[in-house]
């Protein structure tokens, strides 16, 4: 693997899960675009899979942001009935169909690896061919908020549960890997651990962060903006702020790398 982005023949991109914080991925993509850097292969989990799919589909930065602004998170007629989860994930199918009318991995402009969690077998599943929308919905089905998605008689949910930073699917397919991790688990206060739900969320967050952070360090270039901690995972008001944070970090990180390569 080469260590210079300017000499790389192929760039791989890995995008983590992290809800609304994933708008930072789009900011990174804008920074890459301005420096004429384009990934040839993409892997993502949860919101990273959604952003990765839009990127692999050739959507503009503006279209990507609009997709998340237009997609309702909590809408009364989306509430699940007779399904586990509060929101019926499959109600989003028509919205996704508007952005991915051909509903096919093969119709994307770039190879895409989407990770979801097989709830029945208790293992991760990577989707990379065939129907596109249902795997995307499954990968982003954050439990327990969103209901699992049924694909071939199996229930799938949030890819971040088993693999929040699926770098291994890019290894060997690119000679320079760029990673973006938005699942941050920094220091908190005692007041933030007052009940069992907060405790469970903290422990889960730490486990996901530990596995993601280790693989992130193996990338040739990466961003992991700590400022994203202040943005709620499901807070749509944070879309623009998360995007700006990702863009700023992407610009600084790539400019530093490119400057180092010139020395």
CSV table of C-alpha atoms in Angstrom, one decimal:
chain,number,residue,atom,x,y,z
A,1,UNK,CA,0.0,0.0,0.0
A,2,UNK,CA,1.3,3.5,-0.9
A,3,UNK,CA,1.5,6.1,1.8
A,4,UNK,CA,0.9,9.2,-0.4
A,5,UNK,CA,-2.5,10.3,-1.5
A,6,UNK,CA,-1.1,12.2,-4.4
A,7,UNK,CA,0.4,9.0,-5.9
A,8,UNK,CA,-2.6,6.7,-5.1
A,9,UNK,CA,-4.0,4.9,-8.1
A,10,UNK,CA,-7.2,4.0,-6.2
A,11,UNK,CA,-8.7,5.5,-3.0
A,12,UNK,CA,-11.0,3.5,-0.7
A,13,UNK,CA,-13.4,5.2,1.6
A,14,UNK,CA,-14.8,3.9,5.0
A,15,UNK,CA,-17.7,5.6,6.7
A,16,UNK,CA,-18.9,4.8,10.2
A,17,UNK,CA,-22.3,4.8,11.7
A,18,UNK,CA,-23.4,7.6,14.1
A,19,UNK,CA,-26.8,9.1,13.1
A,20,UNK,CA,-27.0,12.8,12.3
A,21,UNK,CA,-23.3,13.1,13.1
A,22,UNK,CA,-22.8,11.2,9.8
A,23,UNK,CA,-23.3,14.5,8.0
A,24,UNK,CA,-19.6,15.0,8.8
A,25,UNK,CA,-19.0,12.3,6.2
A,26,UNK,CA,-20.6,14.6,3.6
A,27,UNK,CA,-18.4,17.5,4.7
A,28,UNK,CA,-15.4,15.2,4.2
A,29,UNK,CA,-16.6,14.3,0.7
A,30,UNK,CA,-16.9,18.0,-0.2
A,31,UNK,CA,-13.3,18.6,1.0
A,32,UNK,CA,-12.2,15.6,-1.1
A,33,UNK,CA,-14.1,17.0,-4.1
A,34,UNK,CA,-12.4,20.4,-3.8
A,35,UNK,CA,-9.0,18.7,-3.9
A,36,UNK,CA,-10.0,16.5,-6.9
A,37,UNK,CA,-9.8,13.3,-4.8
A,38,UNK,CA,-12.3,10.6,-5.6
A,39,UNK,CA,-12.8,7.3,-3.9
A,40,UNK,CA,-13.2,4.3,-6.2
A,41,UNK,CA,-14.6,1.9,-3.6
A,42,UNK,CA,-16.8,2.6,-0.5
A,43,UNK,CA,-17.8,0.7,2.6
A,44,UNK,CA,-20.2,1.9,5.2
A,45,UNK,CA,-22.3,1.0,8.2
A,46,UNK,CA,-25.6,2.6,9.3
A,47,UNK,CA,-25.6,6.3,8.3
A,48,UNK,CA,-22.2,5.7,6.7
A,49,UNK,CA,-23.9,3.2,4.4
A,50,UNK,CA,-26.5,5.8,3.4
A,51,UNK,CA,-23.9,8.5,2.7
A,52,UNK,CA,-21.8,6.0,0.9
A,53,UNK,CA,-24.7,4.9,-1.3
A,54,UNK,CA,-25.5,8.5,-2.3
A,55,UNK,CA,-21.8,9.1,-3.1
A,56,UNK,CA,-21.6,5.8,-5.1
A,57,UNK,CA,-24.8,6.9,-6.9
A,58,UNK,CA,-23.2,10.1,-8.1
A,59,UNK,CA,-25.4,12.5,-6.1
A,60,UNK,CA,-24.1,16.0,-5.5
A,61,UNK,CA,-23.2,17.3,-2.0
A,62,UNK,CA,-26.3,19.4,-2.0
A,63,UNK,CA,-28.5,16.3,-2.9
A,64,UNK,CA,-26.9,14.3,-0.1
A,65,UNK,CA,-27.7,17.0,2.5
A,66,UNK,CA,-31.2,17.4,1.1
A,67,UNK,CA,-31.8,13.7,1.4
A,68,UNK,CA,-31.3,13.8,5.2
A,69,UNK,CA,-33.2,17.1,5.6
A,70,UNK,CA,-36.2,15.7,3.7
A,71,UNK,CA,-36.3,12.3,5.4
A,72,UNK,CA,-38.5,12.4,8.5
A,73,UNK,CA,-37.2,10.7,11.6
A,74,UNK,CA,-40.3,10.8,13.7
A,75,UNK,CA,-43.6,10.9,11.9
A,76,UNK,CA,-46.9,9.7,13.4
A,77,UNK,CA,-47.9,7.6,10.4
A,78,UNK,CA,-44.5,5.9,10.5
A,79,UNK,CA,-45.0,4.4,13.9
A,80,UNK,CA,-44.6,0.6,14.0
A,81,UNK,CA,-47.7,-1.6,14.6
A,82,UNK,CA,-47.2,-5.2,15.5
A,83,UNK,CA,-43.4,-4.8,14.9
A,84,UNK,CA,-40.5,-4.5,17.3
A,85,UNK,CA,-39.2,-0.9,17.3
A,86,UNK,CA,-41.0,2.5,17.5
A,87,UNK,CA,-40.7,3.4,13.9
A,88,UNK,CA,-41.6,1.1,10.9
A,89,UNK,CA,-38.3,1.3,8.9
A,90,UNK,CA,-39.9,0.0,5.7
A,91,UNK,CA,-42.1,3.1,5.6
A,92,UNK,CA,-39.0,4.9,4.3
A,93,UNK,CA,-38.8,2.7,1.2
A,94,UNK,CA,-40.7,5.2,-1.1
A,95,UNK,CA,-38.4,8.0,0.0
A,96,UNK,CA,-35.3,6.0,-0.8
A,97,UNK,CA,-36.8,4.9,-4.1
A,98,UNK,CA,-36.9,8.5,-5.1
A,99,UNK,CA,-33.1,8.7,-4.8
A,100,UNK,CA,-32.3,5.2,-5.9
A,101,UNK,CA,-35.0,4.5,-8.6
A,102,UNK,CA,-33.2,1.4,-10.0
A,103,UNK,CA,-32.8,-0.1,-6.5
A,104,UNK,CA,-29.7,-2.0,-7.5
A,105,UNK,CA,-26.0,-2.2,-6.3
A,106,UNK,CA,-25.0,-2.9,-9.9
A,107,UNK,CA,-26.4,0.4,-11.1
A,108,UNK,CA,-24.2,2.4,-8.8
A,109,UNK,CA,-21.1,4.2,-10.2
A,110,UNK,CA,-18.8,2.6,-7.6
A,111,UNK,CA,-18.6,-0.7,-5.7
A,112,UNK,CA,-20.4,-0.3,-2.3
A,113,UNK,CA,-20.2,-2.6,0.7
A,114,UNK,CA,-23.1,-2.2,3.1
A,115,UNK,CA,-23.0,-3.8,6.6
A,116,UNK,CA,-26.1,-4.9,8.5
A,117,UNK,CA,-26.6,-7.1,11.6
A,118,UNK,CA,-28.4,-10.5,11.2
A,119,UNK,CA,-30.5,-10.5,14.3
A,120,UNK,CA,-31.3,-14.2,14.1
A,121,UNK,CA,-27.8,-15.6,13.6
A,122,UNK,CA,-26.2,-12.8,15.7
A,123,UNK,CA,-23.6,-11.9,13.0
A,124,UNK,CA,-22.8,-9.2,10.5
A,125,UNK,CA,-23.9,-9.4,6.9
A,126,UNK,CA,-22.3,-7.5,4.1
A,127,UNK,CA,-24.4,-6.6,1.1
A,128,UNK,CA,-22.7,-5.7,-2.2
A,129,UNK,CA,-25.0,-6.9,-5.0
A,130,UNK,CA,-28.6,-7.2,-5.9
A,131,UNK,CA,-31.4,-5.1,-4.4
A,132,UNK,CA,-30.0,-1.9,-2.7
A,133,UNK,CA,-32.7,-0.2,-0.7
A,134,UNK,CA,-33.7,-2.8,1.8
A,135,UNK,CA,-30.0,-3.4,2.8
A,136,UNK,CA,-29.6,0.3,3.2
A,137,UNK,CA,-32.7,0.5,5.4
A,138,UNK,CA,-31.5,-2.5,7.4
A,139,UNK,CA,-28.0,-1.0,8.0
A,140,UNK,CA,-29.5,2.2,9.3
A,141,UNK,CA,-32.2,0.6,11.4
A,142,UNK,CA,-30.9,1.9,14.8
A,143,UNK,CA,-32.4,-0.3,17.5
A,144,UNK,CA,-34.6,0.0,19.4
A,145,UNK,CA,-35.9,3.1,17.6
A,146,UNK,CA,-36.4,1.6,14.2
A,147,UNK,CA,-37.9,-1.8,13.4
A,148,UNK,CA,-35.7,-4.6,11.8
A,149,UNK,CA,-35.9,-5.1,8.1
A,150,UNK,CA,-36.8,-8.5,6.6
A,151,UNK,CA,-34.7,-9.7,3.7
A,152,UNK,CA,-35.0,-13.3,2.5
A,153,UNK,CA,-36.9,-14.3,5.7
A,154,UNK,CA,-34.1,-12.9,7.9
A,155,UNK,CA,-34.4,-9.9,10.2
A,156,UNK,CA,-31.6,-7.3,9.8
A,157,UNK,CA,-30.8,-4.2,11.9
A,158,UNK,CA,-28.2,-1.5,12.4
A,159,UNK,CA,-24.9,-2.5,11.0
A,160,UNK,CA,-23.1,-0.6,13.7
A,161,UNK,CA,-24.0,-3.3,16.3
A,162,UNK,CA,-21.6,-5.8,14.8
A,163,UNK,CA,-19.3,-3.6,12.7
A,164,UNK,CA,-19.5,0.1,12.9
A,165,UNK,CA,-16.4,0.8,10.8
A,166,UNK,CA,-16.2,-1.9,8.0
A,167,UNK,CA,-12.6,-1.2,6.8
A,168,UNK,CA,-11.9,-4.9,6.1
A,169,UNK,CA,-14.1,-4.9,3.1
A,170,UNK,CA,-11.9,-2.2,1.5
A,171,UNK,CA,-8.5,-3.8,2.4
A,172,UNK,CA,-6.8,-5.0,-0.7
A,173,UNK,CA,-9.2,-3.1,-3.0
A,174,UNK,CA,-7.5,0.3,-2.8
A,175,UNK,CA,-3.9,1.5,-2.2
A,176,UNK,CA,-4.9,4.5,-0.1
A,177,UNK,CA,-7.7,4.3,2.5
A,178,UNK,CA,-9.6,7.3,3.9
A,179,UNK,CA,-11.7,6.8,7.0
A,180,UNK,CA,-14.3,8.9,8.8
A,181,UNK,CA,-15.5,7.9,12.3
A,182,UNK,CA,-18.4,9.9,13.8
A,183,UNK,CA,-19.2,7.5,16.6
A,184,UNK,CA,-17.4,9.5,19.4
A,185,UNK,CA,-17.3,8.3,23.0
A,186,UNK,CA,-15.4,11.0,24.9
A,187,UNK,CA,-15.4,11.8,28.6
A,188,UNK,CA,-18.8,12.4,30.3
A,189,UNK,CA,-19.9,13.5,33.8
A,190,UNK,CA,-21.5,11.5,36.6
A,191,UNK,CA,-24.8,13.3,36.0
A,192,UNK,CA,-24.9,11.7,32.6
A,193,UNK,CA,-25.2,8.2,34.1
A,194,UNK,CA,-28.3,8.5,36.3
A,195,UNK,CA,-30.3,5.5,35.0
A,196,UNK,CA,-30.0,2.1,33.4
A,197,UNK,CA,-30.8,3.4,29.9
A,198,UNK,CA,-28.0,5.9,30.1
A,199,UNK,CA,-25.6,3.3,31.5
A,200,UNK,CA,-26.5,0.8,28.7
A,201,UNK,CA,-26.1,3.5,26.1
A,202,UNK,CA,-22.7,4.5,27.5
A,203,UNK,CA,-21.3,1.0,27.6
A,204,UNK,CA,-22.6,0.2,24.1
A,205,UNK,CA,-21.1,3.5,22.8
A,206,UNK,CA,-17.7,2.7,24.4
A,207,UNK,CA,-17.6,-0.8,22.8
A,208,UNK,CA,-18.5,0.5,19.4
A,209,UNK,CA,-16.0,3.3,19.7
A,210,UNK,CA,-13.2,1.0,20.8
A,211,UNK,CA,-13.5,-1.3,17.8
A,212,UNK,CA,-14.0,1.5,15.3
A,213,UNK,CA,-11.1,3.6,16.7
A,214,UNK,CA,-8.6,0.8,16.4
A,215,UNK,CA,-9.4,0.2,12.7
A,216,UNK,CA,-9.5,3.9,12.0
A,217,UNK,CA,-5.9,4.2,13.1
A,218,UNK,CA,-5.0,1.7,10.3
A,219,UNK,CA,-6.3,4.1,7.6
A,220,UNK,CA,-3.8,6.2,5.6
A,221,UNK,CA,-5.8,9.3,6.4
A,222,UNK,CA,-8.8,9.8,8.7
A,223,UNK,CA,-11.0,12.2,10.6
A,224,UNK,CA,-12.6,11.7,14.0
A,225,UNK,CA,-14.0,15.1,15.0
A,226,UNK,CA,-14.4,15.3,18.8
A,227,UNK,CA,-16.8,18.3,18.4
A,228,UNK,CA,-19.5,15.9,17.1
A,229,UNK,CA,-20.1,14.8,20.7
A,230,UNK,CA,-22.3,17.8,21.3
A,231,UNK,CA,-24.6,16.8,18.4
A,232,UNK,CA,-27.4,14.3,19.2
A,233,UNK,CA,-27.5,11.1,17.2
A,234,UNK,CA,-31.1,11.8,16.1
A,235,UNK,CA,-31.1,15.6,16.3
A,236,UNK,CA,-31.9,16.9,12.8
A,237,UNK,CA,-31.1,20.4,13.9
A,238,UNK,CA,-27.5,19.3,13.9
A,239,UNK,CA,-27.3,18.5,10.2
A,240,UNK,CA,-25.6,21.7,9.0
A,241,UNK,CA,-23.3,21.9,12.0
A,242,UNK,CA,-22.1,18.3,11.6
A,243,UNK,CA,-21.5,18.9,7.9
A,244,UNK,CA,-19.4,21.9,8.7
A,245,UNK,CA,-17.3,20.1,11.3
A,246,UNK,CA,-16.6,17.3,8.8
A,247,UNK,CA,-15.7,19.7,6.1
A,248,UNK,CA,-13.3,21.7,8.3
A,249,UNK,CA,-11.6,18.6,9.6
A,250,UNK,CA,-11.4,17.1,6.1
A,251,UNK,CA,-9.8,20.2,4.7
A,252,UNK,CA,-7.2,20.5,7.5
A,253,UNK,CA,-6.3,16.8,7.5
A,254,UNK,CA,-5.9,16.5,3.7
A,255,UNK,CA,-4.0,19.8,3.4
A,256,UNK,CA,-1.6,18.6,6.1
A,257,UNK,CA,-1.2,15.3,4.3
A,258,UNK,CA,-0.7,17.0,0.9
A,259,UNK,CA,1.8,19.5,2.3
A,260,UNK,CA,3.8,16.7,3.9
A,261,UNK,CA,4.0,14.9,0.6
A,262,UNK,CA,5.5,17.9,-1.1
A,263,UNK,CA,8.4,18.1,1.4
